Short mmCIF file of C-alpha atoms in Angstrom, two decimals:
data_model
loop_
_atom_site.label_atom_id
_atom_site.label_comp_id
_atom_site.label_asym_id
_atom_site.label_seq_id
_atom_site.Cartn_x
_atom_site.Cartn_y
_atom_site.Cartn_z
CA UNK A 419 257.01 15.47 -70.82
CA UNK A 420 255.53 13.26 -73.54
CA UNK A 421 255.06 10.58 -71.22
CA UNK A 422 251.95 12.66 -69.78
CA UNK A 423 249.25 12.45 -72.64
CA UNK A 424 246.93 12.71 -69.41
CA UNK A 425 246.88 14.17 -66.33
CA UNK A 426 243.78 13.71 -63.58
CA UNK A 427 241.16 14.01 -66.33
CA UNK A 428 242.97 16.36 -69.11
CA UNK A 429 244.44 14.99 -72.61
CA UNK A 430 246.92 17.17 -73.57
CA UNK A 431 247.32 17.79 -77.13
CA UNK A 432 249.42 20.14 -79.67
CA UNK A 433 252.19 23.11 -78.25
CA UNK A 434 250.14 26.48 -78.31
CA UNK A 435 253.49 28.38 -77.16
CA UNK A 436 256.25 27.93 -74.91
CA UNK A 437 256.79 30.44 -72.22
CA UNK A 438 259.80 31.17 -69.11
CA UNK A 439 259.29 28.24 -67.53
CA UNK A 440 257.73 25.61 -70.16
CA UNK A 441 255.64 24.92 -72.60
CA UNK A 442 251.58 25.73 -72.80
CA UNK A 443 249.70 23.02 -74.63
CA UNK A 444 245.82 22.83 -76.06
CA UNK A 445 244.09 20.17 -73.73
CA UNK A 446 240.54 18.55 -73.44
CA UNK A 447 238.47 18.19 -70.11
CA UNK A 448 237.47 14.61 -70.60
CA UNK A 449 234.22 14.72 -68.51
CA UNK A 450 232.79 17.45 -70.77
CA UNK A 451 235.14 17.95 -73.85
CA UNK A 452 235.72 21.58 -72.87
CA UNK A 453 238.77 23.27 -74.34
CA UNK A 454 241.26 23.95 -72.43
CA UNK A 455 245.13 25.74 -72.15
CA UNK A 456 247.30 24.01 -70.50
CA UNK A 457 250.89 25.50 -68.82
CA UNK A 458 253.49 22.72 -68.11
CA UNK A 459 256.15 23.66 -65.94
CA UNK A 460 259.38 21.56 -65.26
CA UNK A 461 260.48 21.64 -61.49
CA UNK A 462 264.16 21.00 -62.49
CA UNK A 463 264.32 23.80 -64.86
CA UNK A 464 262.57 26.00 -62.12
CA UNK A 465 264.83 25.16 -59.20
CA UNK A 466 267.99 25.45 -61.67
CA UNK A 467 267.72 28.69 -62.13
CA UNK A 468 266.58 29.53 -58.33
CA UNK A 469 263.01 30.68 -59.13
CA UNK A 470 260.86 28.55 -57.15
CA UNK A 471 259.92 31.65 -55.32
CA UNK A 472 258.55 33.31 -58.34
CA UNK A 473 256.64 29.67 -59.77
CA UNK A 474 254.86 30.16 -56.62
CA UNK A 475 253.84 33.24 -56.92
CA UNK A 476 252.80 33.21 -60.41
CA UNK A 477 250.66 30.51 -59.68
CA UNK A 478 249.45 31.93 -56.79
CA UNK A 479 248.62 35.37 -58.69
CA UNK A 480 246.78 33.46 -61.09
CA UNK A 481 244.53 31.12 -58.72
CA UNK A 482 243.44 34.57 -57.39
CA UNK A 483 242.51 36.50 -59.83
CA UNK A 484 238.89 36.83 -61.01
CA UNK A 485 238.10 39.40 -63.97
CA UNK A 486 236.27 39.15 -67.64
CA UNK A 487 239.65 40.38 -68.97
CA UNK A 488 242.29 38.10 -67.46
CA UNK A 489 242.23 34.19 -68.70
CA UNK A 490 240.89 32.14 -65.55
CA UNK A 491 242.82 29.91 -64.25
CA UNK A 492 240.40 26.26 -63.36
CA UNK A 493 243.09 24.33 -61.60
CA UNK A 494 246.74 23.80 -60.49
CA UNK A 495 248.20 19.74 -60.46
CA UNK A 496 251.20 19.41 -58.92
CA UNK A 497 253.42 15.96 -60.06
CA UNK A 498 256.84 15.26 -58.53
CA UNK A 499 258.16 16.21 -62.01
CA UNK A 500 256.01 18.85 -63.56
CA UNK A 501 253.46 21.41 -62.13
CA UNK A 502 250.10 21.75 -64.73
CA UNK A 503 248.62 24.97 -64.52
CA UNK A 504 245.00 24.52 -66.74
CA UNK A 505 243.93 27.73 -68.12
CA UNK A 506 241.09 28.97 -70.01
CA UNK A 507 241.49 28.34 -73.86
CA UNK A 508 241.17 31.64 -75.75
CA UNK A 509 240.58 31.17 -79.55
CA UNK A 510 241.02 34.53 -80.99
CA UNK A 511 245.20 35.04 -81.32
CA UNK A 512 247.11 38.04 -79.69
CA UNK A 513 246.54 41.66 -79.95
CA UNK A 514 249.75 41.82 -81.86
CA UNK A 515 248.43 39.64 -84.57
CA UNK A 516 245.31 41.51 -84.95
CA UNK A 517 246.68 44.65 -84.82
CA UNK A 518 249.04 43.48 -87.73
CA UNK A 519 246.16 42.32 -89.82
CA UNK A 520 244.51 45.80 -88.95
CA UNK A 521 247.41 47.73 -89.21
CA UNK A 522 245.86 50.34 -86.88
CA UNK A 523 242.36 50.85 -85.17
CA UNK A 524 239.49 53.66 -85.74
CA UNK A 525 239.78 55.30 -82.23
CA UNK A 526 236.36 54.10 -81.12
CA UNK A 527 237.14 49.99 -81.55
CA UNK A 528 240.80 50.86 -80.31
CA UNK A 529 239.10 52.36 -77.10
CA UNK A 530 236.95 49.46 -76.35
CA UNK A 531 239.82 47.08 -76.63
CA UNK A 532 241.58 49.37 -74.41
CA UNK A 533 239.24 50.11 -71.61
CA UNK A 534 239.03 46.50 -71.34
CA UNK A 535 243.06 46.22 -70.70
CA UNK A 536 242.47 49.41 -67.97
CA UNK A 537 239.76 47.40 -66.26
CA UNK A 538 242.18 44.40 -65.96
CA UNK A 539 245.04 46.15 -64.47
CA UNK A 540 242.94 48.01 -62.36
CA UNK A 541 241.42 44.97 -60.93
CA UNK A 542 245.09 43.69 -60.68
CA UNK A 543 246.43 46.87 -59.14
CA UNK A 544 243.42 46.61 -56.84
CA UNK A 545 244.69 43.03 -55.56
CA UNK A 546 248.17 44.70 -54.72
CA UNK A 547 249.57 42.89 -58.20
CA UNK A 548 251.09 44.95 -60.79
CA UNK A 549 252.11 42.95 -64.45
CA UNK A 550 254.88 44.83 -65.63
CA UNK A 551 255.26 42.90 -68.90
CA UNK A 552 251.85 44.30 -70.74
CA UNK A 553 252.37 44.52 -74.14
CA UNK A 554 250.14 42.71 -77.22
CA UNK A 555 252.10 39.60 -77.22
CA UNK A 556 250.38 38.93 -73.73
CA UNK A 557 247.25 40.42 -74.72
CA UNK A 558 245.14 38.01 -75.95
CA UNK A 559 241.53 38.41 -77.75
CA UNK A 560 238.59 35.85 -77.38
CA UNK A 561 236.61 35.09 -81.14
CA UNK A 562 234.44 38.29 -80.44
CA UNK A 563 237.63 40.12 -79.78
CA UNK A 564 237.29 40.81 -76.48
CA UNK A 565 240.67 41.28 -74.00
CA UNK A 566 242.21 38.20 -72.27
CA UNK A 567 245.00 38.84 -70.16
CA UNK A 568 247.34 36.60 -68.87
CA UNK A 569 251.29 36.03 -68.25
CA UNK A 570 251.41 36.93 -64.95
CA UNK A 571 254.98 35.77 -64.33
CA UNK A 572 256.07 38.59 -63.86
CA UNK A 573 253.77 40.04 -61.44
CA UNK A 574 255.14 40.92 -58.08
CA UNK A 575 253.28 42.65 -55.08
CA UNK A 576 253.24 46.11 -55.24
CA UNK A 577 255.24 48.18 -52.50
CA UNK A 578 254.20 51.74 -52.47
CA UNK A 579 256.59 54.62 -50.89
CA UNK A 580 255.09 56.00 -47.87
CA UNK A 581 253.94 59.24 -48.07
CA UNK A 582 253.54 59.62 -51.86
CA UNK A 583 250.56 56.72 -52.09
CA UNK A 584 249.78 54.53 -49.15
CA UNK A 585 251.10 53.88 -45.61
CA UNK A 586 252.25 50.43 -44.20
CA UNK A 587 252.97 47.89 -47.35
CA UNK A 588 255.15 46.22 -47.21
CA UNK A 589 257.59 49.28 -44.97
CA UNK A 590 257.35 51.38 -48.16
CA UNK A 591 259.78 49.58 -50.22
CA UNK A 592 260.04 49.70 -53.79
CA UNK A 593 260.44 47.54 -57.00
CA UNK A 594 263.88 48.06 -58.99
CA UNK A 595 263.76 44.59 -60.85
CA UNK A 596 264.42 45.72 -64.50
CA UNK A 597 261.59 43.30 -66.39
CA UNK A 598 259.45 43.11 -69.32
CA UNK A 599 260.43 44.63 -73.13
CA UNK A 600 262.54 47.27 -74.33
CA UNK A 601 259.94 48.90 -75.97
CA UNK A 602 257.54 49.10 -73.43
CA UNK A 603 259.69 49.65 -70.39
CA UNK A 604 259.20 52.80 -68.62
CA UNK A 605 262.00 55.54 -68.38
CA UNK A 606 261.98 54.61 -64.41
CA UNK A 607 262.70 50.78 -65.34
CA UNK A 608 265.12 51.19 -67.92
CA UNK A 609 267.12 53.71 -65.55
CA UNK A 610 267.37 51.05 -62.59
CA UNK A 611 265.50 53.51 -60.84
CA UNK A 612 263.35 52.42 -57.95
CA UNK A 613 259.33 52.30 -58.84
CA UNK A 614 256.45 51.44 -56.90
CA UNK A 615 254.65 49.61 -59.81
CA UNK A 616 251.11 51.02 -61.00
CA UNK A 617 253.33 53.71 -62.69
CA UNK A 618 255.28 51.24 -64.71
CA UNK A 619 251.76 49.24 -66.39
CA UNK A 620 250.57 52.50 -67.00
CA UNK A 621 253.38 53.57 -68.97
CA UNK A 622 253.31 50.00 -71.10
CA UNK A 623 248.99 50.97 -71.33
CA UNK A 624 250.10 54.13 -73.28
CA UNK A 625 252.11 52.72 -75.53
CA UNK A 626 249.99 49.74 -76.43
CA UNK A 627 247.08 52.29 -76.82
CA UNK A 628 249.32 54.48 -79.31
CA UNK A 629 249.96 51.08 -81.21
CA UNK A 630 246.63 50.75 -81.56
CA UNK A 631 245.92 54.01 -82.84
CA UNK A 632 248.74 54.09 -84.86
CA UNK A 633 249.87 50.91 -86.01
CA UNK A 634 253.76 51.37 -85.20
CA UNK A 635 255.50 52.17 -81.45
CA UNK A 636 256.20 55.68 -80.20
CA UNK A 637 259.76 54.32 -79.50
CA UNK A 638 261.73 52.14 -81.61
CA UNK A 639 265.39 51.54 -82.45
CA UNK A 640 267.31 49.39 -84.24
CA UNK A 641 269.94 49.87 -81.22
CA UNK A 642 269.23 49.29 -77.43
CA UNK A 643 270.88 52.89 -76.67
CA UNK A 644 268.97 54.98 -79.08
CA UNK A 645 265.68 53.15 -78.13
CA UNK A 646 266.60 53.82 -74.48
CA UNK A 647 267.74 57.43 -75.19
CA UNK A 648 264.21 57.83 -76.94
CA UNK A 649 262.71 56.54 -73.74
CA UNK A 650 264.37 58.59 -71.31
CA UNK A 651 263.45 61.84 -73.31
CA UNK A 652 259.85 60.98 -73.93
CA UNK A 653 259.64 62.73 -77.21
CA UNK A 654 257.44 61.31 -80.28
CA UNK A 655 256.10 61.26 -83.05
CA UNK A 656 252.27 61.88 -83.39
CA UNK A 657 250.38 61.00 -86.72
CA UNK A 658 247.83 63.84 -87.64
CA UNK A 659 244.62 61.45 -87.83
CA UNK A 660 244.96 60.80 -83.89
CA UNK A 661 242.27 62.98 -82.22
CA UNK A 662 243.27 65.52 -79.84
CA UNK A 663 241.43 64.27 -76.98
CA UNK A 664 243.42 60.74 -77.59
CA UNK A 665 246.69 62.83 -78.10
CA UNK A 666 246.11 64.34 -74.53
CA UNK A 667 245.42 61.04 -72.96
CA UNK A 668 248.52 59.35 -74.74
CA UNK A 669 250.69 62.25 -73.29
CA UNK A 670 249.66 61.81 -69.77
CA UNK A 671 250.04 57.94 -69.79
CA UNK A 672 253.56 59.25 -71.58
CA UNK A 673 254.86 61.18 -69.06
CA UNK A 674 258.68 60.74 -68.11
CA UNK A 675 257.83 61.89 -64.90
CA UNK A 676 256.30 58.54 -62.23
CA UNK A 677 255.03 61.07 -59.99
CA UNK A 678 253.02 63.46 -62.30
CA UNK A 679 251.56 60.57 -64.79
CA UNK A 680 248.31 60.11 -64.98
CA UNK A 681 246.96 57.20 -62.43
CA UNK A 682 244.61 54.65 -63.07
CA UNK A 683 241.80 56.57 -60.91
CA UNK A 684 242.46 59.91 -63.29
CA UNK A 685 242.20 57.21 -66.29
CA UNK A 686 239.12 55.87 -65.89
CA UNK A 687 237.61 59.08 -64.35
CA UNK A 688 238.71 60.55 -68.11
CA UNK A 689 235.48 61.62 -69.62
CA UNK A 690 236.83 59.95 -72.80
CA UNK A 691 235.97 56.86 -70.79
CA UNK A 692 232.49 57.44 -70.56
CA UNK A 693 231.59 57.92 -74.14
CA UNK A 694 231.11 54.45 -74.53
CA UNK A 695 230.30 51.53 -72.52
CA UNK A 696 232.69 49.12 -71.72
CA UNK A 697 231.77 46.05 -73.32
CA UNK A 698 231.91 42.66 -74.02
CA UNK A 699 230.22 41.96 -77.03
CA UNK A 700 231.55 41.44 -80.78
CA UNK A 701 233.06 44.83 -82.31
CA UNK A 702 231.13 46.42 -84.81
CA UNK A 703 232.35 47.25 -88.59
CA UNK A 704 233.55 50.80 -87.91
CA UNK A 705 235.25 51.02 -91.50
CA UNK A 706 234.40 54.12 -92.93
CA UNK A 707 235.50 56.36 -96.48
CA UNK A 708 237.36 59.47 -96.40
CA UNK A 709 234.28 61.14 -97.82
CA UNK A 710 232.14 60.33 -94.38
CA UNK A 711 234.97 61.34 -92.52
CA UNK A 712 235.37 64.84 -95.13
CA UNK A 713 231.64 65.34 -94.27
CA UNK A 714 231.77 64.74 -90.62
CA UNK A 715 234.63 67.04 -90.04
CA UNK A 716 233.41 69.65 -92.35
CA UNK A 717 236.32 69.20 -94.52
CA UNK A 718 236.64 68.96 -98.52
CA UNK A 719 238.10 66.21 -99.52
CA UNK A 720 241.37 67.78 -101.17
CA UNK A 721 241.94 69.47 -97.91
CA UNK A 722 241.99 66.16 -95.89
CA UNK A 723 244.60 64.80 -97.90
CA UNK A 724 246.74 67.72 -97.61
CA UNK A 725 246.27 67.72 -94.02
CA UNK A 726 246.83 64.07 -93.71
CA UNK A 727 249.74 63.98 -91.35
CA UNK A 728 251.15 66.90 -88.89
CA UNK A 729 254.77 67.00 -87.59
CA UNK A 730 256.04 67.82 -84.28
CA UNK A 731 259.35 69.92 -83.57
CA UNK A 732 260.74 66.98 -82.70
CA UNK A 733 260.50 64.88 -85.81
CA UNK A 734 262.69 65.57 -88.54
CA UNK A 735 260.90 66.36 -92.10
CA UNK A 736 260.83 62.88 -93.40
CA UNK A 737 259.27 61.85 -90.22
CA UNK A 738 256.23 59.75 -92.49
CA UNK A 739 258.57 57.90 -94.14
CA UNK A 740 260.00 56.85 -90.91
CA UNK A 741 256.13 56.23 -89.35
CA UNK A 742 255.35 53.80 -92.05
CA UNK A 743 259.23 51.75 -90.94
CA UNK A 744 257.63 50.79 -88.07
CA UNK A 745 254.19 50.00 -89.16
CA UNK A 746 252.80 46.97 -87.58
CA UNK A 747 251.73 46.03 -91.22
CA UNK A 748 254.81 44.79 -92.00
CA UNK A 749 254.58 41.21 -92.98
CA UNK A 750 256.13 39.68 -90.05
CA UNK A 751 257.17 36.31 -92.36
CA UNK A 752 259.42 39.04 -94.31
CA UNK A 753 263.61 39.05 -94.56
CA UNK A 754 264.38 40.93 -91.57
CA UNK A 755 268.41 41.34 -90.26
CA UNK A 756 268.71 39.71 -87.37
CA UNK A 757 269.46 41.66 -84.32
CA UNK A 758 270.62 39.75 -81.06
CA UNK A 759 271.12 36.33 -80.09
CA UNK A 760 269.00 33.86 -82.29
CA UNK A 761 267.71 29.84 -81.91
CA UNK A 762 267.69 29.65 -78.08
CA UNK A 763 265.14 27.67 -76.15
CA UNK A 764 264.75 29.55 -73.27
CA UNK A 765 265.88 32.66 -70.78
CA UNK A 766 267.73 29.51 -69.02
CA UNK A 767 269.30 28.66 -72.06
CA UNK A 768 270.60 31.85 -72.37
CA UNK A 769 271.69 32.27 -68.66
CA UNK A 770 273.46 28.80 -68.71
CA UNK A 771 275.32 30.23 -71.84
CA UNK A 772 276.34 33.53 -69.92
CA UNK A 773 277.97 31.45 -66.96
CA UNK A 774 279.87 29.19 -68.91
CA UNK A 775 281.16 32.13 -70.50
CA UNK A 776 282.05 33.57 -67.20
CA UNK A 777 283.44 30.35 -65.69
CA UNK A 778 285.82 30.24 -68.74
CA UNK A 779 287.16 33.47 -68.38
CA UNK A 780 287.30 32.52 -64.54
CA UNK A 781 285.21 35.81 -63.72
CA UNK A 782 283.53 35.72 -59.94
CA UNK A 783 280.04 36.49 -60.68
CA UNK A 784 276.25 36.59 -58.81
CA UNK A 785 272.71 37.19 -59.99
CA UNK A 786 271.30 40.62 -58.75
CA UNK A 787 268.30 39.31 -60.38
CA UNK A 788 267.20 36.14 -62.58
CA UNK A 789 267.71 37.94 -65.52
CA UNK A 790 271.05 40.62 -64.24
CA UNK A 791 274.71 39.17 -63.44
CA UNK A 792 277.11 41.28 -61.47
CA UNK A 793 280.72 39.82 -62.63
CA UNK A 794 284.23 41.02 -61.86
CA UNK A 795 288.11 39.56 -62.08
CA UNK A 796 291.40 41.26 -60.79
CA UNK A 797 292.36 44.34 -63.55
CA UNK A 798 295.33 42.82 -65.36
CA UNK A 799 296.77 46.11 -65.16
CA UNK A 800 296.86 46.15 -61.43
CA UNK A 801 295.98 43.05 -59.67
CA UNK A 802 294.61 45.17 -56.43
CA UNK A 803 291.58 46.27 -58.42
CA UNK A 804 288.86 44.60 -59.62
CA UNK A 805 287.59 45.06 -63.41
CA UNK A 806 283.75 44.86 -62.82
CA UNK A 807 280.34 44.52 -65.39
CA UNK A 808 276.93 43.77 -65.52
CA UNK A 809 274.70 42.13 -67.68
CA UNK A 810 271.22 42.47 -68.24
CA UNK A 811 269.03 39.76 -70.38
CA UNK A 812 266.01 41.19 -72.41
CA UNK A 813 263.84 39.16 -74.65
CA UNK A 814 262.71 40.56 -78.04
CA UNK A 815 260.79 37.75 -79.61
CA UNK A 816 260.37 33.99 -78.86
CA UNK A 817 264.44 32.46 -79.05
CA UNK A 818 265.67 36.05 -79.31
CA UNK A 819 267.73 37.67 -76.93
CA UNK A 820 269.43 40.93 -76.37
CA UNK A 821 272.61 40.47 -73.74
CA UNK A 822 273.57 44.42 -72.64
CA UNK A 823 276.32 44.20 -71.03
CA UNK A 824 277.84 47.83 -69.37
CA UNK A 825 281.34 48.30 -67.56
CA UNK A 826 280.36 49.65 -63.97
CA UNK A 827 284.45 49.79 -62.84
CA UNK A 828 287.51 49.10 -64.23
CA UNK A 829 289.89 50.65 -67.55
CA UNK A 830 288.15 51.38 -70.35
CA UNK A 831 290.62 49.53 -73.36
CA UNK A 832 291.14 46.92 -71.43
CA UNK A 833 287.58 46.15 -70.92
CA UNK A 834 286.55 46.57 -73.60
CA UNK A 835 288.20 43.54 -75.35
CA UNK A 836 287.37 41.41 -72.50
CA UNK A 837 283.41 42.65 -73.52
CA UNK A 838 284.19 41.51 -77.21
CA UNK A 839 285.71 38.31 -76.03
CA UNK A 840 282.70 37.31 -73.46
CA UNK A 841 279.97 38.34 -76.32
CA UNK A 842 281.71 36.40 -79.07
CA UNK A 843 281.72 33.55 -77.23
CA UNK A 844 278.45 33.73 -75.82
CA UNK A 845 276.79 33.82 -79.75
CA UNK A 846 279.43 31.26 -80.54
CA UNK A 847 278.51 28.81 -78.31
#
């Protein structure tokens, strides 16, 4: 890759970030000097782990999508060696990092930024694309902190089921493709359950919208099966400064249910919506002291700060405590444990890892998906049955990986030392 310090008119320059399939690097347009972003993408690594399909149709999601809100794509160079994807530049950082400098948003600047992510995916969902991997780590914000949009890797085209939203896509098939972060999946995705898509970014929309309100996630867990648990039930916390007009629009986006939460049409139609204009244009100061909030509210000041939080019946009575754990003001350069596997360069780093494990322990195995392996081996207990797993790859961070792996057939004790052997050698290797 270094060899390529220009390609047809582009000098590439410094490593912005390195996605799935390569890195993205800062690059200058040499007939007018304008910044660009530029995605390199190596063919080998692409067709190694069987995902040419999906290169193509990132790309070709990209090339065809045309919003304020989602970082344009100016051109596609294809080399025997390397495909160069140039992108608009976007100066401002990610959500995530502004949000952490913020900690959380006053309602009115957290409702600009997000009826600027609704117009995206709307425009998205309009195109028959769904993103299913929104969360403020793909979010980006130009310097007047407007919403930029990109990672479309995993997009796919939606399917809907016939008879509960349109006729003739696609024969009414669905999605099942578990994708995106833990804690922004959907109950639906988490489950394996089948989904037709919209549902899904909707879900991820409330709970980006809560993190902007509230500076920490509705759902979090230290462990993957009390995060999902959390998920599945739906239940959280909610701070007593959010407004109860934001409260009932978090709860709709919130809903375990696919078929009864709120759509995209019902979200913009939300007469929240049209309190203020959408806009493009740099956010204004909206800092304000708890005496002009007192006054606006009618309330003394000794009664706001008795009234500064509310608890649900679901939240236990040190539930503020447990708010501020999760705060996105946490200095993210602090000690932290560690929690999954660390230093790897990539999803196909991990992947390789997982099948060298499995060819070791001579287990059959095959990908239901790039990132799920169905593997089995004759039970050593009786060689006419087959002890069988699954694993499932989800990324937490850049080179940080959680490997779930669940026993779909086989005896439990013996299994489960054959799951302690495959792990350990996984993190070992």
């Amino acid at each position: 890759m270094a060899t390529y310090n220009v390609v047809k008119g582009y000098t590439i320059g410094r490593t912005l970030g390195v996605g799935t399939f390569g890195k993205v690097k800062h690059g200058i347009r040499q007939e007018d000097g304008t910044q660009v972003a530029i995605k390199i993408i190596s063919k080998s690594q692409v067709m190694a782990m069987g995902h040419l399909n999906k290169l193509s149709r990132e790309i070709g999601n990209m090339t065809r999508l045309t919003h304020p809100n989602i970082v344009k794509v100016y051109d596609v160079i294809d080399t025997p060696t390397y495909v160069f994807i140039i992108m608009e530049y976007i100066q401002g950082g990610e959500l995530f990092d502004y949000i952490s400098q913020m900690h959380r948003l006053c309602e009115m600047d957290a409702l600009r930024i997000f009826k600027q992510i609704i117009s995206a995916v709307a425009y998205c969902h309009s195109k028959m694309l769904c993103h299913r991997d929104l969360k403020p780590e793909n979010i980006m914000l130009d310097r007047n902190k407007n919403v930029k949009i990109g990672d479309f890797g995993l997009s796919n085209i939606m399917r809907f089921v016939v008879g509960l939203c349109m006729q003739n896509y696609r024969n009414g098939e669905c999605l099942k493709t578990p994708c995106g972060s833990p804690n922004y999946a959907s109950p639906e995705v988490i489950c394996g359950k089948y989904y037709s898509g919209p549902e899904v970014d909707i879900w991820s929309c409330g709970i980006i919208f809560y993190v902007l309100i509230c500076g920490s996630l509705p759902f979090d867990d230290s462990e993957m099966p009390a995060l999902f648990r959390k998920i599945r039930l739906g239940k959280f916390y909610m701070p007593g400064h959010v407004s109860p007009i934001a409260k009932q629009l978090i709860t709709r986006m919130l809903d375990v249910n696919p078929q009864s939460r709120i759509t995209i049409r019902e979200l913009m139609a939300h007469p929240w919506f049209s309190c203020t204009s959408l806009g493009h244009e740099p956010m204004a100061d909206c800092a304000c002291s708890r005496g002009e909030i007192c006054r606006a509210f009618g309330l003394s000041t000794a009664r706001a700060l008795e009234s500064q939080y509310t608890l649900d019946v679901y939240r236990p009575h040190n539930a503020k405590s447990e708010h501020v754990a999760t705060s996105f003001s946490l200095n993210r350069a602090a000690p932290r444990w560690n929690f999954g596997i660390q230093n790897l360069k990539s999803e196909q780093d991990c992947v390789q890892k997982i099948c060298a494990t499995l060819e070791k322990y001579e287990y059959q195995w095959r990908f239901l998906n790039g990132y799920k392996i169905l593997f089995k081996r004759p039970s050593q207990s009786d060689p006419n049955l087959h002890d069988k797993f699954v694993i499932q790859l989800y990324k937490l961070k850049h080179a940080s990986y959680i490997v779930n792996l669940q026993l779909t057939s086989g005896n439990l004790f013996e299994c489960f030392f054959q799951a302690i052997a495959i792990m350990q050698h996984i993190i070992s290797m």
